[in-house]
Amino acid sequence: MSISKEAIAKCVLLSSTVLSAIVVLSIFVFMIILGLPVFLENAFISVWTGPWSPHEGLYGIRPMIAGTIWIALFGTLLSLPLSMGTAFVVAGLAGSRLKRLLNALVRFMTGIPTVIYGFFGIFLLVPFIRETIGGAGMSVLAASTILAVLISPTMILFFVDSLSAVPMSYVQAARALGANRIQQLLYVTLPGALRGMASGLVLALGRALGDTLVALMLAGNAVRSPQNLLDPARTLTAHIALVKAGDFNSLEFRSIFACGIALYILTTAAVVAVRVLENHRRAVP
């Protein structure tokens, strides 16, 4: 009995999906097992809400969670209008020559090493913030601004692909009714591309949550919860990079796995939130 190519392809794709899920869950379980001593030695809630002071036996990661949320969310909010505006120009408002130029520029930006953005922030942005706005310079604002530039190519490429995927028949129908290019974009193309754009937003937010180098170089790495954009902060990923413990079994070292669990939870929460919004949008007539 011969097996069709479609059945083989379906089996391969299903196996890849299951394998990917197993790997993700295995990593999560691995972090739970290695981080378990921290939760056993400290109250479970205190690990998430307490301060970080290893010399006093306190291994709370609340300051790092707060720093991660501040920097990632503000960086994503800064990047969103920039990315949407560029995507609108590329997908519907620019001529063919400008479209090719912007596409090439955005793709070039995806290949720039993160450390280059970090050096730009240290030598230009940090002194500018310190001299014009105030504070130490290395702050949530500095890290978020550079992070916004870093994640914008990801968002732009997703936004452009989503806008371009809207059937041209919809656009032509709006044009036939007398809509100009702006109206076509806002009332026809954009609503049809929202689901794909939401996926791009989640991917960019995930990259912002997981970025290490920008936060390490520009956020100031102060182990306290920021109160405003000019305060220094430390993210979960920067904390993982900065923890130096010679003993693998020490609670200080094991705390980095609690940081990994927190990153998993934050990323999953972002994905679930977008999926809920998408389902709500489909349910509304």
Coordinates of C-alpha atoms in Angstrom, one line a residue:
M1 CA 0.0 0.0 0.0
S2 CA 1.6 3.2 -1.1
I3 CA 1.7 6.3 1.0
S4 CA 0.8 9.6 -0.6
K5 CA 3.2 12.5 -0.6
E6 CA 0.5 14.6 1.2
A7 CA 0.4 12.0 4.1
I8 CA 4.2 12.0 4.4
A9 CA 4.3 15.8 4.4
K10 CA 1.5 15.9 7.0
C11 CA 3.4 13.4 9.2
V12 CA 6.7 15.3 8.9
L13 CA 5.0 18.6 9.8
L14 CA 3.1 17.1 12.7
S15 CA 6.2 15.5 14.0
S16 CA 8.1 18.8 13.8
T17 CA 5.3 20.6 15.7
V18 CA 5.3 18.0 18.4
L19 CA 9.1 18.0 18.7
S20 CA 9.1 21.8 19.0
A21 CA 6.5 21.7 21.7
I22 CA 8.5 19.0 23.6
V23 CA 11.7 21.0 23.4
V24 CA 10.0 24.2 24.7
L25 CA 8.3 22.4 27.6
S26 CA 11.5 20.5 28.4
I27 CA 13.5 23.7 28.7
F28 CA 10.8 25.1 31.0
V29 CA 10.8 22.0 33.2
F30 CA 14.6 22.1 33.2
M31 CA 14.6 25.7 34.5
I32 CA 12.0 24.8 37.2
I33 CA 14.1 21.8 38.4
L34 CA 17.3 23.9 38.6
G35 CA 15.6 26.9 40.2
L36 CA 13.7 24.8 42.7
P37 CA 16.3 25.3 45.6
V38 CA 15.6 29.0 45.5
F39 CA 11.9 28.5 45.9
L40 CA 12.4 26.0 48.7
E41 CA 14.8 28.2 50.7
N42 CA 12.7 31.3 50.2
A43 CA 8.9 31.8 50.3
F44 CA 7.5 31.3 46.8
I45 CA 6.0 34.8 46.7
S46 CA 9.1 36.5 48.0
V47 CA 11.1 35.2 45.1
W48 CA 8.9 37.1 42.7
T49 CA 8.1 40.2 44.9
G50 CA 11.1 40.5 47.2
P51 CA 14.4 42.5 46.9
W52 CA 17.7 41.2 45.7
S53 CA 20.3 41.1 48.4
P54 CA 22.3 37.8 48.4
H55 CA 24.5 38.9 51.4
E56 CA 21.3 39.0 53.5
G57 CA 19.9 35.8 52.0
L58 CA 17.3 37.6 49.9
Y59 CA 17.0 36.4 46.3
G60 CA 13.9 38.2 45.1
I61 CA 13.9 39.2 41.4
R62 CA 11.1 41.8 41.6
P63 CA 13.5 44.7 40.6
M64 CA 14.6 42.8 37.5
I65 CA 11.0 42.0 36.5
A66 CA 10.0 45.6 36.9
G67 CA 13.1 46.8 34.9
T68 CA 12.3 44.3 32.1
I69 CA 8.7 45.4 31.9
W70 CA 9.5 49.1 31.9
I71 CA 12.2 48.8 29.2
A72 CA 10.5 46.3 27.0
L73 CA 7.1 47.9 27.0
F74 CA 8.3 51.5 26.6
G75 CA 10.7 50.4 23.8
T76 CA 7.9 48.6 22.0
L77 CA 5.6 51.7 22.4
L78 CA 8.3 53.9 21.0
S79 CA 8.9 51.6 18.1
L80 CA 5.2 51.0 17.1
P81 CA 4.4 54.4 15.5
L82 CA 7.8 54.5 13.8
S83 CA 7.3 51.0 12.4
M84 CA 3.7 51.6 11.4
G85 CA 4.5 54.8 9.6
T86 CA 7.4 53.2 7.7
A87 CA 5.3 50.2 6.8
F88 CA 2.4 52.4 5.5
V89 CA 4.9 54.3 3.3
V90 CA 6.4 51.1 1.9
A91 CA 3.2 49.2 1.5
G92 CA 0.9 51.9 0.0
L93 CA 2.2 55.4 -0.1
A94 CA 5.7 55.3 -1.7
G95 CA 6.6 55.0 -5.3
S96 CA 8.5 52.0 -6.5
R97 CA 11.9 53.6 -6.2
L98 CA 11.4 54.8 -2.7
K99 CA 9.8 51.5 -1.7
R100 CA 12.9 49.5 -2.9
L101 CA 15.2 51.9 -1.1
L102 CA 13.3 51.7 2.2
N103 CA 13.0 47.9 1.9
A104 CA 16.8 47.6 1.4
L105 CA 17.5 50.0 4.3
V106 CA 15.2 48.0 6.7
R107 CA 16.7 44.7 5.7
F108 CA 20.2 46.2 6.2
M109 CA 19.2 47.3 9.7
T110 CA 18.3 43.7 10.6
G111 CA 21.9 42.7 10.1
I112 CA 23.6 45.4 12.2
P113 CA 25.1 43.9 15.4
T114 CA 23.4 44.8 18.6
V115 CA 26.7 46.1 20.1
I116 CA 26.8 48.8 17.4
Y117 CA 23.4 50.2 18.6
G118 CA 24.8 49.9 22.2
F119 CA 27.9 52.0 21.3
F120 CA 25.7 54.6 19.6
G121 CA 23.7 54.8 22.8
I122 CA 26.7 55.1 25.1
F123 CA 28.6 57.8 23.2
L124 CA 25.7 59.8 21.8
L125 CA 22.3 59.2 23.5
V126 CA 23.4 58.8 27.1
P127 CA 25.3 62.2 27.2
F128 CA 22.4 63.8 25.4
I129 CA 19.9 62.6 28.0
R130 CA 22.2 63.5 30.8
E131 CA 22.8 67.1 29.6
T132 CA 19.4 67.9 28.3
I133 CA 16.9 66.0 30.4
G134 CA 18.9 65.1 33.5
G135 CA 19.7 62.1 35.5
A136 CA 22.7 59.8 35.1
G137 CA 22.1 59.2 31.4
M138 CA 22.1 55.4 31.6
S139 CA 18.5 54.8 32.3
V140 CA 15.2 53.2 31.2
L141 CA 14.8 56.0 28.6
A142 CA 18.2 55.4 27.0
A143 CA 17.8 51.6 26.9
S144 CA 14.2 51.8 25.6
T145 CA 15.1 54.3 22.9
I146 CA 17.9 52.2 21.5
L147 CA 15.7 49.0 21.9
A148 CA 13.0 50.7 19.9
V149 CA 15.4 51.2 17.0
L150 CA 16.7 47.6 17.4
I151 CA 13.2 46.0 17.1
S152 CA 11.7 48.3 14.5
P153 CA 13.0 46.3 11.5
T154 CA 11.3 43.2 12.8
M155 CA 8.0 45.1 13.2
I156 CA 8.3 46.9 9.8
L157 CA 8.9 43.7 7.9
F158 CA 5.9 41.9 9.5
F159 CA 3.7 45.0 9.0
V160 CA 4.7 45.3 5.3
D161 CA 4.1 41.6 4.6
S162 CA 0.7 41.8 6.4
L163 CA -0.4 45.0 4.5
S164 CA 0.8 43.5 1.2
A165 CA -1.2 40.3 1.8
V166 CA -4.6 42.1 1.7
P167 CA -6.3 41.2 -1.6
M168 CA -5.9 43.9 -4.2
S169 CA -9.6 43.5 -5.1
Y170 CA -10.5 45.1 -1.8
V171 CA -8.3 48.1 -2.6
Q172 CA -9.5 48.4 -6.1
A173 CA -13.1 48.3 -4.9
A174 CA -12.4 51.2 -2.5
R175 CA -10.6 53.1 -5.3
A176 CA -13.6 52.6 -7.5
L177 CA -15.8 54.1 -4.8
G178 CA -13.7 57.3 -4.8
A179 CA -11.4 56.6 -1.8
N180 CA -8.0 58.2 -1.9
R181 CA -4.8 56.4 -1.0
I182 CA -4.9 57.4 2.6
Q183 CA -8.5 56.2 3.0
Q184 CA -7.7 53.0 1.2
L185 CA -4.9 52.3 3.6
L186 CA -6.8 53.2 6.8
Y187 CA -10.2 51.8 6.0
V188 CA -9.4 48.8 3.8
T189 CA -5.8 47.6 4.0
L190 CA -5.1 48.2 7.7
P191 CA -8.2 46.4 9.1
G192 CA -7.4 43.4 6.9
A193 CA -3.8 43.3 8.1
L194 CA -4.3 43.6 11.8
R195 CA -3.9 39.9 12.6
G196 CA -0.6 39.6 10.9
M197 CA 0.6 42.9 12.4
A198 CA -0.4 41.7 15.9
S199 CA 1.9 38.7 15.3
G200 CA 4.7 41.1 14.4
L201 CA 4.1 43.1 17.5
V202 CA 4.3 40.0 19.7
L203 CA 7.5 38.9 18.0
A204 CA 9.1 42.4 18.5
L205 CA 7.9 42.5 22.1
G206 CA 9.4 39.0 22.7
R207 CA 12.7 40.3 21.3
A208 CA 12.6 43.3 23.5
L209 CA 11.9 41.1 26.6
G210 CA 14.8 38.8 25.7
D211 CA 17.4 41.4 24.6
T212 CA 20.5 41.4 26.8
L213 CA 23.2 43.7 25.4
V214 CA 21.2 46.9 25.0
A215 CA 20.0 46.7 28.6
L216 CA 23.4 45.6 29.9
M217 CA 25.1 48.6 28.2
L218 CA 22.6 51.4 28.7
A219 CA 20.1 50.7 31.5
G220 CA 22.6 51.3 34.4
N221 CA 22.0 47.9 36.0
A222 CA 20.8 49.3 39.3
V223 CA 19.1 46.5 41.3
R224 CA 16.0 48.5 42.2
S225 CA 12.6 49.0 40.7
P226 CA 12.5 52.1 38.4
Q227 CA 10.1 54.8 39.3
N228 CA 10.4 56.9 36.2
L229 CA 12.1 56.8 32.8
L230 CA 15.3 58.5 34.0
D231 CA 15.9 55.9 36.7
P232 CA 18.5 53.1 36.1
A233 CA 17.3 49.6 36.0
R234 CA 18.4 46.0 35.5
T235 CA 16.5 43.5 33.3
L236 CA 16.1 39.8 33.8
T237 CA 18.5 39.0 30.9
A238 CA 21.1 41.5 32.2
H239 CA 20.9 40.0 35.6
I240 CA 21.5 36.5 34.2
A241 CA 24.6 37.8 32.5
L242 CA 25.9 39.7 35.6
V243 CA 25.4 37.0 38.3
K244 CA 28.8 35.6 39.1
A245 CA 28.8 32.7 41.4
G246 CA 31.6 30.2 41.6
D247 CA 29.4 27.5 43.2
F248 CA 26.9 26.0 40.8
N249 CA 24.7 24.9 43.7
S250 CA 24.6 28.3 45.4
L251 CA 21.2 30.0 45.6
E252 CA 22.7 33.1 44.0
F253 CA 23.5 31.1 40.8
R254 CA 20.2 29.1 41.0
S255 CA 18.3 32.4 41.0
I256 CA 19.1 32.9 37.3
F257 CA 16.8 30.0 36.5
A258 CA 14.0 31.9 38.3
C259 CA 14.7 34.8 36.0
G260 CA 14.4 32.4 33.0
I261 CA 11.0 31.2 34.3
A262 CA 9.9 34.9 34.6
L263 CA 10.9 35.5 31.0
Y264 CA 8.9 32.5 29.9
I265 CA 5.9 33.7 31.8
L266 CA 6.1 37.3 30.4
T267 CA 6.5 36.2 26.8
T268 CA 3.7 33.7 27.1
A269 CA 1.5 36.4 28.7
A270 CA 2.1 38.7 25.7
V271 CA 1.3 36.0 23.2
V272 CA -1.9 35.0 25.1
A273 CA -3.0 38.6 25.4
V274 CA -2.8 39.2 21.6
R275 CA -4.6 35.9 20.9
V276 CA -7.4 36.9 23.2
L277 CA -7.7 40.3 21.5
E278 CA -7.7 38.6 18.1
N279 CA -10.5 36.2 19.1
H280 CA -12.5 39.0 20.6
R281 CA -12.1 41.0 17.4
R282 CA -13.4 38.0 15.3
A283 CA -16.3 37.6 17.6
V284 CA -17.5 41.2 17.3
P285 CA -19.7 41.5 14.2

